[in-house]
PDB file of C-alpha atoms in Angstrom:
ATOM      1  CA  MET D  27      -5.857   5.551  13.992  1.00  0.00           C
ATOM      2  CA  LYS D  28      -9.332   4.403  15.000  1.00  0.00           C
ATOM      3  CA  SER D  29      -9.352   0.781  13.771  1.00  0.00           C
ATOM      4  CA  LEU D  30      -7.568  -1.649  11.463  1.00  0.00           C
ATOM      5  CA  MET D  31      -7.970  -5.061   9.869  1.00  0.00           C
ATOM      6  CA  LEU D  32      -5.300  -7.698   9.307  1.00  0.00           C
ATOM      7  CA  ALA D  33      -6.035  -9.919   6.304  1.00  0.00           C
ATOM      8  CA  THR D  34      -3.940 -13.066   6.698  1.00  0.00           C
ATOM      9  CA  ASP D  35      -3.343 -16.191   4.645  1.00  0.00           C
ATOM     10  CA  LEU D  36      -1.663 -17.768   7.718  1.00  0.00           C
ATOM     11  CA  SER D  37       1.731 -17.917   5.989  1.00  0.00           C
ATOM     12  CA  ASN D  38       5.093 -16.859   7.393  1.00  0.00           C
ATOM     13  CA  ARG D  39       4.812 -13.728   5.237  1.00  0.00           C
ATOM     14  CA  SER D  40       1.558 -12.832   6.959  1.00  0.00           C
ATOM     15  CA  GLU D  41       3.227 -13.259  10.340  1.00  0.00           C
ATOM     16  CA  ARG D  42       5.228 -10.094   9.674  1.00  0.00           C
ATOM     17  CA  ALA D  43       1.996  -8.274   8.909  1.00  0.00           C
ATOM     18  CA  LEU D  44       0.559  -9.574  12.187  1.00  0.00           C
ATOM     19  CA  LEU D  45       3.483  -8.103  14.121  1.00  0.00           C
ATOM     20  CA  ARG D  46       3.075  -4.711  12.409  1.00  0.00           C
ATOM     21  CA  ALA D  47      -0.691  -4.700  12.946  1.00  0.00           C
ATOM     22  CA  ALA D  48      -0.256  -5.587  16.616  1.00  0.00           C
ATOM     23  CA  ASN D  49       2.369  -2.850  16.978  1.00  0.00           C
ATOM     24  CA  LEU D  50      -0.074  -0.277  15.593  1.00  0.00           C
ATOM     25  CA  VAL D  51      -2.940  -1.505  17.767  1.00  0.00           C
ATOM     26  CA  ARG D  52      -0.799  -1.299  20.887  1.00  0.00           C
ATOM     27  CA  ARG D  53       0.369   2.198  19.926  1.00  0.00           C
ATOM     28  CA  PHE D  54      -3.098   3.602  19.161  1.00  0.00           C
ATOM     29  CA  ASP D  55      -5.141   1.332  21.454  1.00  0.00           C
ATOM     30  CA  CYS D  56      -7.668   0.816  18.660  1.00  0.00           C
ATOM     31  CA  PRO D  57     -10.064  -2.040  17.834  1.00  0.00           C
ATOM     32  CA  TRP D  58      -8.753  -4.580  15.344  1.00  0.00           C
ATOM     33  CA  PHE D  59      -9.961  -7.489  13.263  1.00  0.00           C
ATOM     34  CA  ILE D  60      -8.149 -10.555  11.981  1.00  0.00           C
ATOM     35  CA  LEU D  61      -9.641 -11.864   8.734  1.00  0.00           C
ATOM     36  CA  HIS D  62      -8.960 -15.077   6.847  1.00  0.00           C
ATOM     37  CA  VAL D  63     -10.888 -15.847   3.669  1.00  0.00           C
ATOM     38  CA  VAL D  64     -11.205 -19.469   2.610  1.00  0.00           C
ATOM     39  CA  ASP D  65     -11.298 -19.720  -1.176  1.00  0.00           C
ATOM     40  CA  GLY D  66     -14.806 -20.828  -2.081  1.00  0.00           C
ATOM     41  CA  ASP D  67     -13.710 -22.120  -5.478  1.00  0.00           C
ATOM     42  CA  GLN D  68     -13.089 -25.687  -4.266  1.00  0.00           C
ATOM     43  CA  PRO D  69     -15.182 -28.705  -3.225  1.00  0.00           C
ATOM     44  CA  GLN D  70     -17.719 -27.897  -0.516  1.00  0.00           C
ATOM     45  CA  LEU D  71     -16.448 -30.581   1.862  1.00  0.00           C
ATOM     46  CA  ARG D  72     -12.946 -29.192   1.593  1.00  0.00           C
ATOM     47  CA  VAL D  73     -14.219 -25.648   2.215  1.00  0.00           C
ATOM     48  CA  GLU D  74     -16.074 -26.749   5.356  1.00  0.00           C
ATOM     49  CA  LEU D  75     -13.044 -28.648   6.654  1.00  0.00           C
ATOM     50  CA  GLU D  76     -10.723 -25.686   6.026  1.00  0.00           C
ATOM     51  CA  VAL D  77     -13.081 -23.249   7.743  1.00  0.00           C
ATOM     52  CA  GLU D  78     -13.227 -25.473  10.821  1.00  0.00           C
ATOM     53  CA  GLN D  79      -9.440 -25.883  10.927  1.00  0.00           C
ATOM     54  CA  VAL D  80      -8.770 -22.151  10.503  1.00  0.00           C
ATOM     55  CA  ARG D  81     -11.258 -21.188  13.200  1.00  0.00           C
ATOM     56  CA  ARG D  82      -9.703 -23.648  15.606  1.00  0.00           C
ATOM     57  CA  TYR D  83      -6.173 -22.475  14.777  1.00  0.00           C
ATOM     58  CA  LEU D  84      -7.007 -18.784  15.245  1.00  0.00           C
ATOM     59  CA  ALA D  85      -8.930 -19.452  18.455  1.00  0.00           C
ATOM     60  CA  GLU D  86      -5.918 -21.283  19.875  1.00  0.00           C
ATOM     61  CA  ARG D  87      -3.747 -18.223  19.143  1.00  0.00           C
ATOM     62  CA  LEU D  88      -6.187 -15.658  20.527  1.00  0.00           C
ATOM     63  CA  ASP D  89      -4.247 -15.158  23.760  1.00  0.00           C
ATOM     64  CA  TYR D  90      -1.052 -14.638  21.753  1.00  0.00           C
ATOM     65  CA  PHE D  91      -2.732 -12.037  19.522  1.00  0.00           C
ATOM     66  CA  SER D  92      -4.109 -10.223  22.569  1.00  0.00           C
ATOM     67  CA  GLU D  93      -0.744 -10.192  24.320  1.00  0.00           C
ATOM     68  CA  LEU D  94       1.009  -8.811  21.241  1.00  0.00           C
ATOM     69  CA  ALA D  95      -1.453  -5.974  20.704  1.00  0.00           C
ATOM     70  CA  GLY D  96      -2.585  -5.237  24.226  1.00  0.00           C
ATOM     71  CA  ARG D  97      -6.216  -5.910  23.317  1.00  0.00           C
ATOM     72  CA  GLU D  98      -8.198  -8.819  21.895  1.00  0.00           C
ATOM     73  CA  PRO D  99      -8.997  -8.869  18.164  1.00  0.00           C
ATOM     74  CA  GLU D 100     -12.303  -9.805  16.599  1.00  0.00           C
ATOM     75  CA  ILE D 101     -11.687 -12.835  14.375  1.00  0.00           C
ATOM     76  CA  TRP D 102     -13.517 -13.389  11.097  1.00  0.00           C
ATOM     77  CA  VAL D 103     -13.284 -16.523   8.933  1.00  0.00           C
ATOM     78  CA  GLU D 104     -15.155 -16.007   5.674  1.00  0.00           C
ATOM     79  CA  VAL D 105     -15.717 -17.987   2.450  1.00  0.00           C
ATOM     80  CA  GLY D 106     -15.549 -16.547  -1.054  1.00  0.00           C
ATOM     81  CA  ASP D 107     -13.186 -14.969  -3.531  1.00  0.00           C
ATOM     82  CA  PRO D 108     -10.303 -13.798  -1.290  1.00  0.00           C
ATOM     83  CA  ALA D 109      -9.593 -10.486  -3.036  1.00  0.00           C
ATOM     84  CA  GLN D 110     -13.215  -9.422  -3.293  1.00  0.00           C
ATOM     85  CA  HIS D 111     -14.095 -10.586   0.198  1.00  0.00           C
ATOM     86  CA  ILE D 112     -11.142  -8.823   1.825  1.00  0.00           C
ATOM     87  CA  GLY D 113     -12.171  -5.544   0.233  1.00  0.00           C
ATOM     88  CA  ASP D 114     -15.812  -6.053   1.176  1.00  0.00           C
ATOM     89  CA  CYS D 115     -14.983  -6.891   4.802  1.00  0.00           C
ATOM     90  CA  ALA D 116     -12.733  -3.846   5.141  1.00  0.00           C
ATOM     91  CA  ARG D 117     -15.579  -1.680   3.848  1.00  0.00           C
ATOM     92  CA  TRP D 118     -18.280  -3.293   6.022  1.00  0.00           C
ATOM     93  CA  SER D 119     -16.192  -2.979   9.180  1.00  0.00           C
ATOM     94  CA  GLU D 120     -15.344   0.661   8.354  1.00  0.00           C
ATOM     95  CA  VAL D 121     -11.696   0.209   9.346  1.00  0.00           C
ATOM     96  CA  GLU D 122      -9.209   2.959   8.530  1.00  0.00           C
ATOM     97  CA  LEU D 123      -6.376   0.650   7.477  1.00  0.00           C
ATOM     98  CA  LEU D 124      -6.075  -2.794   5.914  1.00  0.00           C
ATOM     99  CA  VAL D 125      -2.810  -4.603   6.726  1.00  0.00           C
ATOM    100  CA  MET D 126      -1.540  -7.468   4.557  1.00  0.00           C
ATOM    101  CA  GLY D 127       1.621  -9.480   4.052  1.00  0.00           C
ATOM    102  CA  SER D 128       3.209 -10.281   0.708  1.00  0.00           C
ATOM    103  CA  HIS D 129       1.612 -13.283  -0.946  1.00  0.00           C
ATOM    104  CA  ARG D 130       3.078 -16.243  -2.802  1.00  0.00           C
ATOM    105  CA  LYS D 131       2.541 -15.660  -6.492  1.00  0.00           C
ATOM    106  CA  ASN D 132       1.386 -17.979  -9.265  1.00  0.00           C
ATOM    107  CA  PRO D 133       3.148 -16.597 -12.378  1.00  0.00           C
ATOM    108  CA  LEU D 134       0.607 -17.857 -14.930  1.00  0.00           C
ATOM    109  CA  ARG D 135      -2.419 -16.728 -12.915  1.00  0.00           C
ATOM    110  CA  ASP D 136      -0.793 -13.377 -12.107  1.00  0.00           C
ATOM    111  CA  ILE D 137      -0.447 -12.545 -15.813  1.00  0.00           C
ATOM    112  CA  PHE D 138      -4.216 -12.496 -16.163  1.00  0.00           C
ATOM    113  CA  VAL D 139      -5.699 -11.451 -12.826  1.00  0.00           C
ATOM    114  CA  GLY D 140      -2.804 -10.425 -10.574  1.00  0.00           C
ATOM    115  CA  THR D 141      -2.127 -11.574  -7.044  1.00  0.00           C
ATOM    116  CA  THR D 142      -4.759 -11.353  -4.334  1.00  0.00           C
ATOM    117  CA  LEU D 143      -2.863  -8.390  -2.907  1.00  0.00           C
ATOM    118  CA  GLU D 144      -2.779  -6.512  -6.205  1.00  0.00           C
ATOM    119  CA  ARG D 145      -6.478  -7.137  -6.814  1.00  0.00           C
ATOM    120  CA  VAL D 146      -7.314  -5.893  -3.325  1.00  0.00           C
ATOM    121  CA  ILE D 147      -5.317  -2.698  -3.816  1.00  0.00           C
ATOM    122  CA  ARG D 148      -6.895  -1.954  -7.197  1.00  0.00           C
ATOM    123  CA  THR D 149     -10.406  -2.096  -5.765  1.00  0.00           C
ATOM    124  CA  SER D 150      -9.933  -1.170  -2.090  1.00  0.00           C
ATOM    125  CA  GLN D 151     -11.709   1.859  -0.691  1.00  0.00           C
ATOM    126  CA  VAL D 152      -9.373   2.013   2.324  1.00  0.00           C
ATOM    127  CA  PRO D 153      -5.578   2.390   2.532  1.00  0.00           C
ATOM    128  CA  VAL D 154      -3.632  -0.872   2.320  1.00  0.00           C
ATOM    129  CA  LEU D 155      -0.352  -1.394   4.175  1.00  0.00           C
ATOM    130  CA  LEU D 156       1.787  -4.125   2.630  1.00  0.00           C
ATOM    131  CA  VAL D 157       4.268  -5.416   5.214  1.00  0.00           C
ATOM    132  CA  ASN D 158       7.474  -6.874   3.806  1.00  0.00           C
ATOM    133  CA  GLN D 159       9.834  -6.367   6.746  1.00  0.00           C
ATOM    134  CA  VAL D 160       9.860  -7.599  10.313  1.00  0.00           C
ATOM    135  CA  PRO D 161       8.783  -4.524  12.337  1.00  0.00           C
ATOM    136  CA  GLU D 162      11.460  -2.727  14.340  1.00  0.00           C
ATOM    137  CA  GLY D 163       9.381  -0.085  16.053  1.00  0.00           C
ATOM    138  CA  ASP D 164       7.701   2.866  14.346  1.00  0.00           C
ATOM    139  CA  TYR D 165       8.602   3.919  10.823  1.00  0.00           C
ATOM    140  CA  LYS D 166      11.607   6.242  10.810  1.00  0.00           C
ATOM    141  CA  ALA D 167      12.587   6.702   7.145  1.00  0.00           C
ATOM    142  CA  PRO D 168       9.483   6.960   4.938  1.00  0.00           C
ATOM    143  CA  LEU D 169       9.523   7.999   1.291  1.00  0.00           C
ATOM    144  CA  LEU D 170       6.487   9.742  -0.231  1.00  0.00           C
ATOM    145  CA  ALA D 171       6.093   9.246  -3.982  1.00  0.00           C
ATOM    146  CA  VAL D 172       4.171  12.199  -5.424  1.00  0.00           C
ATOM    147  CA  ASP D 173       3.204  13.559  -8.823  1.00  0.00           C
ATOM    148  CA  CYS D 174       1.677  16.853  -7.644  1.00  0.00           C
ATOM    149  CA  SER D 175      -1.880  15.549  -8.100  1.00  0.00           C
ATOM    150  CA  SER D 176      -4.791  15.644  -5.672  1.00  0.00           C
ATOM    151  CA  THR D 177      -4.359  11.878  -5.329  1.00  0.00           C
ATOM    152  CA  SER D 178      -0.802  12.365  -4.076  1.00  0.00           C
ATOM    153  CA  ALA D 179      -1.869  15.076  -1.663  1.00  0.00           C
ATOM    154  CA  HIS D 180      -4.565  12.797  -0.266  1.00  0.00           C
ATOM    155  CA  ALA D 181      -2.040   9.959   0.150  1.00  0.00           C
ATOM    156  CA  VAL D 182       0.339  12.191   2.134  1.00  0.00           C
ATOM    157  CA  ARG D 183      -2.436  13.498   4.369  1.00  0.00           C
ATOM    158  CA  THR D 184      -3.796  10.015   4.952  1.00  0.00           C
ATOM    159  CA  SER D 185      -0.429   8.601   5.986  1.00  0.00           C
ATOM    160  CA  GLN D 186      -0.055  11.539   8.361  1.00  0.00           C
ATOM    161  CA  ASN D 187      -3.558  11.117   9.799  1.00  0.00           C
ATOM    162  CA  LEU D 188      -2.962   7.406  10.319  1.00  0.00           C
ATOM    163  CA  GLY D 189       0.049   8.273  12.443  1.00  0.00           C
ATOM    164  CA  LEU D 190       2.507   6.414  10.211  1.00  0.00           C
ATOM    165  CA  LEU D 191       4.873   9.342   9.566  1.00  0.00           C
ATOM    166  CA  PRO D 192       7.550  10.431  12.058  1.00  0.00           C
ATOM    167  CA  ASP D 193       8.019  14.042  13.092  1.00  0.00           C
ATOM    168  CA  SER D 194      11.210  14.269  11.022  1.00  0.00           C
ATOM    169  CA  GLY D 195      13.087  12.330   8.355  1.00  0.00           C
ATOM    170  CA  VAL D 196      10.229  12.301   5.838  1.00  0.00           C
ATOM    171  CA  ARG D 197      11.334  12.517   2.205  1.00  0.00           C
ATOM    172  CA  THR D 198       9.284  13.102  -0.918  1.00  0.00           C
ATOM    173  CA  VAL D 199      10.257  12.261  -4.488  1.00  0.00           C
ATOM    174  CA  HIS D 200       8.875  13.376  -7.831  1.00  0.00           C
ATOM    175  CA  ALA D 201      10.170  11.452 -10.856  1.00  0.00           C
ATOM    176  CA  PHE D 202      10.245  13.012 -14.306  1.00  0.00           C
ATOM    177  CA  ASP D 203      11.045  11.601 -17.723  1.00  0.00           C
ATOM    178  CA  PRO D 204      12.640  14.253 -19.946  1.00  0.00           C
ATOM    179  CA  LEU D 205      12.912  11.789 -22.836  1.00  0.00           C
ATOM    180  CA  GLY D 206       9.135  11.508 -23.059  1.00  0.00           C
ATOM    181  CA  SER D 207       8.751  15.289 -23.058  1.00  0.00           C
ATOM    182  CA  THR D 208      11.518  15.694 -25.626  1.00  0.00           C
ATOM    183  CA  MET D 209       9.763  13.214 -27.900  1.00  0.00           C
ATOM    184  CA  LEU D 210       6.616  15.320 -27.666  1.00  0.00           C
ATOM    185  CA  LEU D 211       8.708  18.387 -28.438  1.00  0.00           C
ATOM    186  CA  ALA D 212      10.201  16.715 -31.510  1.00  0.00           C
ATOM    187  CA  ALA D 213       6.711  15.754 -32.665  1.00  0.00           C
ATOM    188  CA  GLY D 214       5.581  19.351 -32.381  1.00  0.00           C
ATOM    189  CA  ALA D 215       3.053  18.650 -29.645  1.00  0.00           C
ATOM    190  CA  PRO D 216       0.793  21.644 -28.924  1.00  0.00           C
ATOM    191  CA  GLY D 217       1.997  23.608 -25.928  1.00  0.00           C
ATOM    192  CA  ALA D 218       5.407  21.918 -25.857  1.00  0.00           C
ATOM    193  CA  PRO D 219       8.004  24.312 -24.411  1.00  0.00           C
ATOM    194  CA  ALA D 220      10.466  25.880 -26.819  1.00  0.00           C
ATOM    195  CA  ALA D 221      13.676  24.474 -25.398  1.00  0.00           C
ATOM    196  CA  ILE D 222      16.856  23.131 -26.874  1.00  0.00           C
ATOM    197  CA  PRO D 223      16.700  19.312 -26.598  1.00  0.00           C
ATOM    198  CA  GLY D 224      20.186  19.106 -25.109  1.00  0.00           C
ATOM    199  CA  ASP D 225      19.194  21.452 -22.292  1.00  0.00           C
ATOM    200  CA  TYR D 226      15.711  20.103 -21.824  1.00  0.00           C
ATOM    201  CA  ALA D 227      16.429  17.793 -18.850  1.00  0.00           C
ATOM    202  CA  ALA D 228      17.858  20.680 -16.805  1.00  0.00           C
ATOM    203  CA  ALA D 229      14.951  22.935 -17.747  1.00  0.00           C
ATOM    204  CA  GLU D 230      12.461  20.195 -16.894  1.00  0.00           C
ATOM    205  CA  ARG D 231      14.099  19.568 -13.535  1.00  0.00           C
ATOM    206  CA  THR D 232      13.820  23.269 -12.697  1.00  0.00           C
ATOM    207  CA  ARG D 233      10.174  23.327 -13.723  1.00  0.00           C
ATOM    208  CA  ILE D 234       9.285  20.188 -11.742  1.00  0.00           C
ATOM    209  CA  THR D 235      11.153  21.458  -8.672  1.00  0.00           C
ATOM    210  CA  ARG D 236       9.139  24.684  -8.756  1.00  0.00           C
ATOM    211  CA  GLU D 237       5.937  22.720  -9.323  1.00  0.00           C
ATOM    212  CA  LEU D 238       6.699  20.449  -6.360  1.00  0.00           C
ATOM    213  CA  GLU D 239       7.298  23.397  -4.032  1.00  0.00           C
ATOM    214  CA  GLU D 240       4.075  25.045  -5.195  1.00  0.00           C
ATOM    215  CA  PHE D 241       2.202  21.775  -4.717  1.00  0.00           C
ATOM    216  CA  LEU D 242       3.419  21.318  -1.140  1.00  0.00           C
ATOM    217  CA  HIS D 243       2.596  24.936  -0.309  1.00  0.00           C
ATOM    218  CA  ARG D 244      -0.827  24.809  -1.963  1.00  0.00           C
ATOM    219  CA  GLU D 245      -1.785  21.571  -0.218  1.00  0.00           C
ATOM    220  CA  GLY D 246      -0.417  22.702   3.149  1.00  0.00           C
ATOM    221  CA  LEU D 247       2.063  19.823   3.278  1.00  0.00           C
ATOM    222  CA  GLU D 248       5.298  21.773   3.809  1.00  0.00           C
ATOM    223  CA  SER D 249       5.508  20.901   7.490  1.00  0.00           C
ATOM    224  CA  GLN D 250       5.078  17.153   6.826  1.00  0.00           C
ATOM    225  CA  VAL D 251       7.909  16.931   4.314  1.00  0.00           C
ATOM    226  CA  GLY D 252      11.610  17.468   4.898  1.00  0.00           C
ATOM    227  CA  LEU D 253      13.866  16.520   1.976  1.00  0.00           C
ATOM    228  CA  ARG D 254      12.287  17.145  -1.452  1.00  0.00           C
ATOM    229  CA  LEU D 255      13.807  15.100  -4.275  1.00  0.00           C
ATOM    230  CA  VAL D 256      13.292  15.606  -7.998  1.00  0.00           C
ATOM    231  CA  GLU D 257      14.785  12.636  -9.832  1.00  0.00           C
ATOM    232  CA  GLU D 258      15.185  11.996 -13.549  1.00  0.00           C
ATOM    233  CA  GLY D 259      13.862   8.681 -14.840  1.00  0.00           C
ATOM    234  CA  LEU D 260      10.762   6.544 -15.069  1.00  0.00           C
ATOM    235  CA  PRO D 261       8.859   6.349 -11.749  1.00  0.00           C
ATOM    236  CA  MET D 262       9.674   2.715 -11.006  1.00  0.00           C
ATOM    237  CA  THR D 263      13.343   3.167 -11.956  1.00  0.00           C
ATOM    238  CA  VAL D 264      13.620   6.123  -9.575  1.00  0.00           C
ATOM    239  CA  LEU D 265      11.827   4.342  -6.727  1.00  0.00           C
ATOM    240  CA  ARG D 266      13.940   1.222  -7.139  1.00  0.00           C
ATOM    241  CA  ARG D 267      17.136   3.278  -6.983  1.00  0.00           C
ATOM    242  CA  LEU D 268      16.113   5.275  -3.927  1.00  0.00           C
ATOM    243  CA  VAL D 269      14.788   2.326  -1.939  1.00  0.00           C
ATOM    244  CA  ASN D 270      17.852   0.214  -2.715  1.00  0.00           C
ATOM    245  CA  ASP D 271      20.435   2.953  -2.113  1.00  0.00           C
ATOM    246  CA  THR D 272      19.019   4.833   0.893  1.00  0.00           C
ATOM    247  CA  PRO D 273      17.409   3.638   4.152  1.00  0.00           C
ATOM    248  CA  THR D 274      13.679   3.392   3.447  1.00  0.00           C
ATOM    249  CA  ASP D 275      11.271   1.508   5.684  1.00  0.00           C
ATOM    250  CA  LEU D 276       7.971   2.777   4.216  1.00  0.00           C
ATOM    251  CA  LEU D 277       6.947   3.888   0.727  1.00  0.00           C
ATOM    252  CA  VAL D 278       3.716   5.904   0.481  1.00  0.00           C
ATOM    253  CA  MET D 279       1.894   6.290  -2.818  1.00  0.00           C
ATOM    254  CA  GLY D 280      -1.569   7.071  -4.094  1.00  0.00           C
ATOM    255  CA  THR D 281      -3.441   4.817  -6.504  1.00  0.00           C
ATOM    256  CA  ARG D 282      -5.219   6.053  -9.577  1.00  0.00           C
ATOM    257  CA  GLY D 283      -8.979   6.450  -9.646  1.00  0.00           C
ATOM    258  CA  LEU D 284      -9.651   3.799 -12.276  1.00  0.00           C
ATOM    259  CA  THR D 285     -13.009   2.062 -12.230  1.00  0.00           C
ATOM    260  CA  GLY D 286     -14.631  -1.054 -13.636  1.00  0.00           C
ATOM    261  CA  VAL D 287     -12.664  -3.255 -16.038  1.00  0.00           C
ATOM    262  CA  LYS D 288      -9.786  -0.777 -16.320  1.00  0.00           C
ATOM    263  CA  ARG D 289      -9.175  -0.844 -12.587  1.00  0.00           C
ATOM    264  CA  ILE D 290      -9.056  -4.658 -12.603  1.00  0.00           C
ATOM    265  CA  MET D 291      -6.927  -5.160 -15.706  1.00  0.00           C
ATOM    266  CA  ILE D 292      -4.465  -2.261 -15.911  1.00  0.00           C
ATOM    267  CA  GLY D 293      -1.193  -2.506 -14.049  1.00  0.00           C
ATOM    268  CA  SER D 294       0.465   0.421 -12.310  1.00  0.00           C
ATOM    269  CA  VAL D 295       3.587   1.667 -10.591  1.00  0.00           C
ATOM    270  CA  ALA D 296       2.034   0.407  -7.355  1.00  0.00           C
ATOM    271  CA  ASP D 297       1.815  -3.116  -8.819  1.00  0.00           C
ATOM    272  CA  ALA D 298       5.459  -3.014  -9.876  1.00  0.00           C
ATOM    273  CA  ALA D 299       6.542  -1.652  -6.494  1.00  0.00           C
ATOM    274  CA  MET D 300       4.734  -4.444  -4.654  1.00  0.00           C
ATOM    275  CA  ARG D 301       6.362  -7.060  -6.861  1.00  0.00           C
ATOM    276  CA  GLU D 302       9.898  -5.716  -6.544  1.00  0.00           C
ATOM    277  CA  LEU D 303      10.554  -3.529  -3.519  1.00  0.00           C
ATOM    278  CA  GLU D 304      11.454  -4.905  -0.087  1.00  0.00           C
ATOM    279  CA  CYS D 305      10.261  -2.021   2.081  1.00  0.00           C
ATOM    280  CA  ASP D 306       6.744  -1.749   3.489  1.00  0.00           C
ATOM    281  CA  ILE D 307       4.326   0.020   1.124  1.00  0.00           C
ATOM    282  CA  LEU D 308       1.230   2.068   1.933  1.00  0.00           C
ATOM    283  CA  THR D 309      -1.139   2.538  -1.005  1.00  0.00           C
ATOM    284  CA  VAL D 310      -3.939   5.084  -0.628  1.00  0.00           C
ATOM    285  CA  PRO D 311      -7.001   5.162  -2.924  1.00  0.00           C
ATOM    286  CA  PRO D 312      -8.366   8.486  -4.175  1.00  0.00           C
ATOM    287  CA  ALA D 313     -10.500  10.485  -1.771  1.00  0.00           C
ATOM    288  CA  LYS D 314     -14.218   9.723  -1.870  1.00  0.00           C
ATOM    289  CA  ARG D 315     -16.311  12.345  -3.603  1.00  0.00           C
TER     290      ARG D 315
END
């Protein structure tokens, strides 16, 4: 990893993200930035006072940050829309990873625009690591959520290139929903396989398993992945079950290449995972073209 940015709201939740960011900086000896964005949508006097207080607070902790990470961070205090400004700063600084903690949510506001974290992830051009847990060393039990797309392949490669995956113990999971396919079959969808509905789940599992193996081979990812899981159910149902029932300290997933209004307004499995799951989550945007 060449560089990273910690975006903090100075809460206890962000403190966990600070510890993870410092752990990565110490491990890779890379430059790092600490960013706090003061919401500009408030009275000017209040904005100016908050900026001054935040700068003073971060300056007083500079020695602590440096001791944690083994090198001094560059501190930025900016004013604007937090979600937009975090994404812009990550792009301007050309960091390879943006690290954030979970944020307190406003239920009514979230219905319409999502949390700051969710808005950042939907528009970010760099991978975002959401830190939910207090770090206990390097990640040892990651789970890669894939759907055999180029986006998934890019997410796996990126997590590997960032140095977040261990040499062993990496699992991958592909969820499939036989009910949805059976409904298409019943509707006479073009190209639907001629299978007996009662046997369709088993046939679909076999097909997806073969597709997953071909995907890993085609993308050259066989050496990065150990256990390959093909699980029946909706993606979020499968992820919830695996994360809750098996040791998982990092979930890796790609985000869809939506643009414009769709990217801002449409929810995703990544959104649901961030709202529900307690492990750390790395979301990787599609590769630039």
